[in-house]
Amino acid sequence: MPGRTVWHRTRDLGRLFYEFGPGMQPLRFLWNLGNGASPERTILFRVRSLGHQPISVRPGTSDLVVLYETFGASYDAPPPILSREKATRIWDLGANIGLTVALYAAAFPLARISAVELDAANADLARINTITFGSRCEIITGAVWFEDAEIDYIIETGMEHGAHVTEATNSTTRKSPAWSLNTLFKNDDLIDFVKMDIEGAEALVLTRNTEWSTKVACLKVECHSPYTVTQAVADLEPLGYEVDQESTHWASVVAIKPFLKN
């Protein structure tokens, strides 16, 4: 992780422990992180940012890493320019187990949030983790792609947060429906914020069939090798965005339409 020192990781762990509040949750987190318990069961944590509502994770999977990255490292924190009182429409592309969906729902109480998650098991847990917010949160099981299609994807044990489209087809691949952003966004007039963490598909989504971009005021995009931050900037600027590298994540950019700054 470029630029990530022991100091950064210790700071972010401290932030996560603050989110947990007093009690045994920090020790339970560390114990489960170091022990490969069965992913067939879930354990509960409560964090301040969600009003101490329960969230479920599967020990023995990457869910604990996602918990740390969401509430400790704040990799997917919404850009400060977004207004808590004005943001009404958000999309979370690559929702995993729904922790960022819950984070956005708590941060923007007027927003309706749709989320897309490629893996069905992750999506089921995302629905559990966002049930507190009722109909404001919608979890769609499938892939974000540059066109509507059926794709093959792979997910590895211990890397449940990294399900990704693959061209290889073998006994470990699975099939999923996939949709373009033009299809997913067709009923929206204006989208305040899109979080995009789609494990490499961004290289195609940001360059093909990009009519959707006229509706989106702000994006945060995580870039996956071989796609780079430099390439993301070059692809997003012609779509009318002002683009900067994200301060909390070495491989992410924030793209903002100029009208949002006025």
Short mmCIF file of C-alpha atoms in Angstrom, two decimals:
data_model
loop_
_atom_site.label_atom_id
_atom_site.label_comp_id
_atom_site.label_asym_id
_atom_site.label_seq_id
_atom_site.Cartn_x
_atom_site.Cartn_y
_atom_site.Cartn_z
CA MET A 1 0.00 0.00 0.00
CA PRO A 2 1.92 3.05 -1.21
CA GLY A 3 2.28 5.73 1.42
CA ARG A 4 0.74 3.57 4.17
CA THR A 5 3.05 3.51 7.17
CA VAL A 6 2.75 1.89 10.59
CA TRP A 7 1.76 5.33 11.87
CA HIS A 8 -1.16 5.52 9.40
CA ARG A 9 -2.39 2.04 10.25
CA THR A 10 -2.13 2.70 14.00
CA ARG A 11 -3.99 6.00 13.62
CA ASP A 12 -6.76 4.35 11.62
CA LEU A 13 -7.06 1.49 14.09
CA GLY A 14 -7.47 4.10 16.81
CA ARG A 15 -10.24 5.72 14.78
CA LEU A 16 -11.99 2.36 14.46
CA PHE A 17 -11.72 1.75 18.19
CA TYR A 18 -13.20 5.20 18.82
CA GLU A 19 -16.10 4.20 16.55
CA PHE A 20 -16.60 1.10 18.69
CA GLY A 21 -16.75 3.11 21.90
CA PRO A 22 -16.04 1.73 25.38
CA GLY A 23 -16.31 -1.98 25.98
CA MET A 24 -14.95 -5.22 24.56
CA GLN A 25 -15.48 -4.56 20.85
CA PRO A 26 -11.83 -3.62 20.11
CA LEU A 27 -10.57 -6.86 21.68
CA ARG A 28 -13.26 -8.87 19.88
CA PHE A 29 -12.24 -7.27 16.59
CA LEU A 30 -8.55 -8.08 17.09
CA TRP A 31 -9.27 -11.63 18.24
CA ASN A 32 -11.46 -12.41 15.24
CA LEU A 33 -9.02 -10.71 12.88
CA GLY A 34 -6.28 -13.07 14.05
CA ASN A 35 -8.35 -16.25 14.17
CA GLY A 36 -9.82 -17.94 11.12
CA ALA A 37 -13.29 -18.57 12.51
CA SER A 38 -16.01 -20.04 10.32
CA PRO A 39 -17.54 -17.62 7.79
CA GLU A 40 -20.80 -19.58 8.14
CA ARG A 41 -21.66 -17.49 11.23
CA THR A 42 -21.75 -13.75 11.74
CA ILE A 43 -20.76 -11.53 14.63
CA LEU A 44 -22.13 -8.11 15.48
CA PHE A 45 -20.38 -4.78 15.93
CA ARG A 46 -21.81 -1.35 16.68
CA VAL A 47 -20.22 1.94 15.60
CA ARG A 48 -20.86 5.56 16.50
CA SER A 49 -21.31 6.71 12.88
CA LEU A 50 -24.37 4.47 12.55
CA GLY A 51 -25.86 5.44 15.88
CA HIS A 52 -24.61 2.16 17.35
CA GLN A 53 -26.99 0.17 15.17
CA PRO A 54 -25.71 -3.42 14.76
CA ILE A 55 -23.74 -4.47 11.69
CA SER A 56 -22.88 -8.06 10.86
CA VAL A 57 -19.56 -9.43 9.60
CA ARG A 58 -18.33 -12.96 8.88
CA PRO A 59 -15.16 -13.87 10.77
CA GLY A 60 -12.70 -15.76 8.61
CA THR A 61 -13.46 -13.51 5.63
CA SER A 62 -12.30 -10.08 4.47
CA ASP A 63 -15.35 -8.48 6.17
CA LEU A 64 -13.22 -7.38 9.13
CA VAL A 65 -10.82 -5.64 6.74
CA VAL A 66 -13.77 -3.84 5.15
CA LEU A 67 -14.96 -2.81 8.62
CA TYR A 68 -11.52 -1.31 9.31
CA GLU A 69 -11.30 0.38 5.89
CA THR A 70 -14.79 1.90 6.20
CA PHE A 71 -14.82 3.19 9.77
CA GLY A 72 -11.10 3.38 10.55
CA ALA A 73 -9.24 4.32 7.37
CA SER A 74 -12.32 6.11 5.92
CA TYR A 75 -11.39 5.09 2.38
CA ASP A 76 -14.95 5.57 1.14
CA ALA A 77 -15.92 8.62 3.16
CA PRO A 78 -18.12 10.99 1.13
CA PRO A 79 -16.42 14.15 -0.15
CA PRO A 80 -16.93 17.14 2.20
CA ILE A 81 -18.50 19.16 -0.61
CA LEU A 82 -21.67 17.05 -0.40
CA SER A 83 -24.42 18.68 1.65
CA ARG A 84 -26.01 16.62 4.41
CA GLU A 85 -29.22 18.60 3.98
CA LYS A 86 -29.35 18.62 0.16
CA ALA A 87 -28.04 15.25 -1.08
CA THR A 88 -31.03 13.09 -2.05
CA ARG A 89 -29.67 10.48 -4.48
CA ILE A 90 -26.59 8.26 -4.08
CA TRP A 91 -25.32 5.14 -5.84
CA ASP A 92 -22.81 2.74 -4.29
CA LEU A 93 -21.19 0.65 -7.03
CA GLY A 94 -19.36 -2.27 -5.46
CA ALA A 95 -21.22 -2.31 -2.15
CA ASN A 96 -19.71 -5.49 -0.69
CA ILE A 97 -21.50 -6.15 2.65
CA GLY A 98 -23.22 -2.77 2.75
CA LEU A 99 -21.10 -0.91 5.29
CA THR A 100 -20.61 2.08 2.99
CA VAL A 101 -24.31 2.04 2.10
CA ALA A 102 -25.14 2.29 5.80
CA LEU A 103 -22.49 5.00 6.26
CA TYR A 104 -24.02 7.12 3.48
CA ALA A 105 -27.56 6.54 4.72
CA ALA A 106 -26.58 7.78 8.19
CA ALA A 107 -24.59 10.74 6.84
CA PHE A 108 -27.29 11.91 4.39
CA PRO A 109 -30.69 11.39 6.04
CA LEU A 110 -32.65 12.66 3.01
CA ALA A 111 -30.86 10.45 0.49
CA ARG A 112 -32.19 7.40 -1.28
CA ILE A 113 -29.33 4.99 -1.90
CA SER A 114 -29.10 2.24 -4.51
CA ALA A 115 -26.19 -0.16 -4.34
CA VAL A 116 -24.87 -2.81 -6.70
CA GLU A 117 -22.93 -5.83 -5.45
CA LEU A 118 -21.62 -8.58 -7.69
CA ASP A 119 -21.60 -11.48 -5.21
CA ALA A 120 -24.94 -12.80 -3.94
CA ALA A 121 -23.67 -13.75 -0.46
CA ASN A 122 -22.20 -10.29 0.02
CA ALA A 123 -25.42 -8.69 -1.23
CA ASP A 124 -27.53 -10.73 1.22
CA LEU A 125 -25.40 -9.50 4.11
CA ALA A 126 -25.60 -5.95 2.75
CA ARG A 127 -29.39 -6.14 3.00
CA ILE A 128 -29.10 -7.18 6.65
CA ASN A 129 -26.63 -4.37 7.37
CA THR A 130 -28.90 -1.71 5.89
CA ILE A 131 -32.26 -2.95 7.16
CA THR A 132 -32.31 -0.15 9.76
CA PHE A 133 -32.74 2.39 6.96
CA GLY A 134 -35.74 0.65 5.42
CA SER A 135 -36.78 1.52 1.87
CA ARG A 136 -34.15 4.27 1.61
CA CYS A 137 -31.57 1.58 0.76
CA GLU A 138 -31.81 -0.78 -2.19
CA ILE A 139 -29.29 -3.59 -2.82
CA ILE A 140 -29.08 -4.91 -6.39
CA THR A 141 -27.25 -8.19 -7.02
CA GLY A 142 -25.23 -8.05 -10.21
CA ALA A 143 -22.29 -6.43 -11.96
CA VAL A 144 -21.57 -2.91 -13.14
CA TRP A 145 -20.26 -3.13 -16.70
CA PHE A 146 -19.98 -0.95 -19.79
CA GLU A 147 -22.96 -2.69 -21.42
CA ASP A 148 -25.90 -4.89 -20.43
CA ALA A 149 -24.73 -8.49 -20.55
CA GLU A 150 -24.09 -11.68 -18.61
CA ILE A 151 -20.55 -11.87 -17.25
CA ASP A 152 -18.32 -14.40 -15.54
CA TYR A 153 -16.75 -13.46 -12.23
CA ILE A 154 -14.48 -14.93 -9.61
CA ILE A 155 -14.31 -14.50 -5.85
CA GLU A 156 -11.55 -15.95 -3.70
CA THR A 157 -11.75 -17.15 -0.09
CA GLY A 158 -10.40 -14.41 2.13
CA MET A 159 -10.91 -11.85 -0.63
CA GLU A 160 -14.69 -11.56 -0.46
CA HIS A 161 -14.35 -7.80 -0.98
CA GLY A 162 -12.62 -8.39 -4.33
CA ALA A 163 -15.15 -10.20 -6.54
CA HIS A 164 -14.29 -9.25 -10.11
CA VAL A 165 -15.18 -9.91 -13.72
CA THR A 166 -12.94 -12.41 -15.49
CA GLU A 167 -12.52 -13.64 -19.05
CA ALA A 168 -11.50 -17.09 -17.85
CA THR A 169 -14.23 -19.71 -17.44
CA ASN A 170 -13.60 -22.72 -15.24
CA SER A 171 -14.99 -24.51 -12.19
CA THR A 172 -14.30 -21.52 -9.93
CA THR A 173 -16.08 -18.87 -11.99
CA ARG A 174 -19.68 -17.82 -11.51
CA LYS A 175 -22.16 -16.03 -13.74
CA SER A 176 -24.01 -12.80 -13.06
CA PRO A 177 -26.21 -10.32 -14.89
CA ALA A 178 -24.48 -7.03 -15.62
CA TRP A 179 -25.77 -3.57 -16.45
CA SER A 180 -24.36 -0.38 -17.87
CA LEU A 181 -24.65 2.81 -15.87
CA ASN A 182 -26.95 4.14 -18.58
CA THR A 183 -29.37 1.35 -17.67
CA LEU A 184 -28.93 1.61 -13.90
CA PHE A 185 -29.34 5.40 -13.89
CA LYS A 186 -32.14 5.62 -16.46
CA ASN A 187 -34.80 6.71 -13.94
CA ASP A 188 -32.63 9.34 -12.25
CA ASP A 189 -32.54 12.99 -13.28
CA LEU A 190 -29.68 14.02 -10.99
CA ILE A 191 -27.37 11.88 -8.86
CA ASP A 192 -25.53 13.69 -6.09
CA PHE A 193 -22.80 11.12 -5.50
CA VAL A 194 -21.52 7.84 -6.92
CA LYS A 195 -18.98 5.66 -5.17
CA MET A 196 -17.29 3.35 -7.68
CA ASP A 197 -15.20 0.42 -6.44
CA ILE A 198 -15.73 -2.23 -9.12
CA GLU A 199 -12.44 -4.10 -9.11
CA GLY A 200 -11.03 -3.12 -12.48
CA ALA A 201 -14.22 -2.67 -14.49
CA GLU A 202 -13.84 1.11 -14.06
CA ALA A 203 -11.35 1.15 -16.94
CA LEU A 204 -14.20 0.29 -19.34
CA VAL A 205 -17.09 1.96 -17.52
CA LEU A 206 -15.36 5.35 -17.59
CA THR A 207 -14.55 5.19 -21.29
CA ARG A 208 -17.46 3.45 -23.02
CA ASN A 209 -21.15 4.38 -23.12
CA THR A 210 -20.61 7.32 -20.78
CA GLU A 211 -23.81 9.27 -21.42
CA TRP A 212 -24.70 8.64 -17.75
CA SER A 213 -22.05 11.18 -16.68
CA THR A 214 -24.35 14.12 -17.51
CA LYS A 215 -26.49 13.10 -14.52
CA VAL A 216 -23.75 12.61 -11.92
CA ALA A 217 -22.51 15.59 -9.90
CA CYS A 218 -19.74 13.86 -7.97
CA LEU A 219 -17.87 10.54 -8.11
CA LYS A 220 -15.27 8.80 -6.02
CA VAL A 221 -13.48 6.13 -8.06
CA GLU A 222 -11.02 3.54 -6.75
CA CYS A 223 -8.55 2.51 -9.45
CA HIS A 224 -7.36 -1.08 -9.73
CA SER A 225 -4.14 -2.09 -11.48
CA PRO A 226 -3.32 -1.82 -14.33
CA TYR A 227 -5.72 1.16 -14.46
CA THR A 228 -4.12 4.16 -12.77
CA VAL A 229 -5.09 7.43 -11.14
CA THR A 230 -3.50 9.25 -14.07
CA GLN A 231 -5.68 7.35 -16.51
CA ALA A 232 -8.79 8.01 -14.43
CA VAL A 233 -8.07 11.75 -14.47
CA ALA A 234 -7.57 11.65 -18.25
CA ASP A 235 -10.87 9.78 -18.72
CA LEU A 236 -12.99 11.86 -16.34
CA GLU A 237 -11.91 15.38 -17.33
CA PRO A 238 -13.40 15.12 -20.87
CA LEU A 239 -16.70 14.17 -19.19
CA GLY A 240 -16.78 17.61 -17.57
CA TYR A 241 -15.30 16.84 -14.16
CA GLU A 242 -12.64 18.55 -12.12
CA VAL A 243 -10.57 15.67 -10.77
CA ASP A 244 -8.21 15.35 -7.80
CA GLN A 245 -6.47 12.43 -6.17
CA GLU A 246 -8.30 11.43 -3.00
CA SER A 247 -6.44 12.30 0.19
CA THR A 248 -7.30 9.16 2.17
CA HIS A 249 -6.58 6.55 -0.51
CA TRP A 250 -3.56 6.35 -2.77
CA ALA A 251 -5.49 4.81 -5.69
CA SER A 252 -8.70 6.86 -5.64
CA VAL A 253 -9.87 10.05 -7.31
CA VAL A 254 -12.71 12.44 -6.60
CA ALA A 255 -14.42 13.94 -9.64
CA ILE A 256 -16.72 16.95 -9.21
CA LYS A 257 -18.82 18.88 -11.71
CA PRO A 258 -17.98 22.61 -11.44
CA PHE A 259 -21.60 23.61 -10.67
CA LEU A 260 -21.37 21.74 -7.36
CA LYS A 261 -18.67 24.15 -6.18
CA ASN A 262 -20.78 27.25 -6.77
#
